[in-house]
Phi, psi and omega in degrees: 000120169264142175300208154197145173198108188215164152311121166226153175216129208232145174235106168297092146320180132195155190047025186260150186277311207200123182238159177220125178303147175082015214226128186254004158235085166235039193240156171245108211252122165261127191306151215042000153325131187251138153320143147352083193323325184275353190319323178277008185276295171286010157241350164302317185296348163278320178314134189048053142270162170226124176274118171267119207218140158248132186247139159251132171257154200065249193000089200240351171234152163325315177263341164281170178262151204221128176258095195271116178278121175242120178110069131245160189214114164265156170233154173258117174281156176262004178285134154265184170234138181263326168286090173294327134340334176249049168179158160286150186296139184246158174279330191258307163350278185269019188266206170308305184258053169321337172309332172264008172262138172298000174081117201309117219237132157318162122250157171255112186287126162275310175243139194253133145224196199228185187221161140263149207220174167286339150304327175138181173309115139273136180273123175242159172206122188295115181261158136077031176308140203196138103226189167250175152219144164248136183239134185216000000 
């Protein structure tokens, strides 16, 4: 069985026209827009939900190849991090408008998950797990 081990990071929207995943400035920020007066209210109130999420990474053309991850489980914590150097660059955080983010948040990987390979069930295991919300 081989192991996988990468930086994972969630960005929570709200009100956004337009997001494109994997991008680390890929939000479209229209000049003058304010965050939310309540964003940090509504992102405490999220601490300690849990998400169960399957990702596929790639196959974004007819010819790459795609990897599908299934069983993972999270929980979203309300600690922040302060130490920019231990989580992956988040778009809203470390984007343009930091202002408008809530600022990079643990996550508790509850369940780690895996793919199937032509080798059998492979295992990942998620390091440096993060996220925000952006209110735009």
């Amino acid at each position: 069985m081989m192991n996988l081990r990468f930086s994972f990071s969630l960005s929570l929207l709200l009100s956004c026209p337009l997001f494109i995943a994997g991008k680390r400035n890929a939000f479209v920020f229209l000049p003058g827009v304010k965050p939310h007066p309540s964003l940090h209210d509504r992102t405490e109130a999220q601490a300690g939900v849990a998400l169960d999420i399957n990702l596929i990474i790639g196959g974004e053309s007819d010819q790459s190849q795609s990897i599908a991850l299934t069983g993972l489980r999270f929980q979203l914590n309300d600690e922040k991090i302060t130490d920019k150097s231990s989580y992956p660059p988040l778009p809203g955080a470390d984007g343009p408008n930091p202002d408008s983010s809530s600022g990079a948040r643990f996550l508790s990987v509850i369940k780690q998950p895996y793919f199937v390979s032509i080798e059998g069930l492979q295992q990942v295991e998620l390091l440096q797990a993060c996220w925000e919300m952006v209110w735009r």
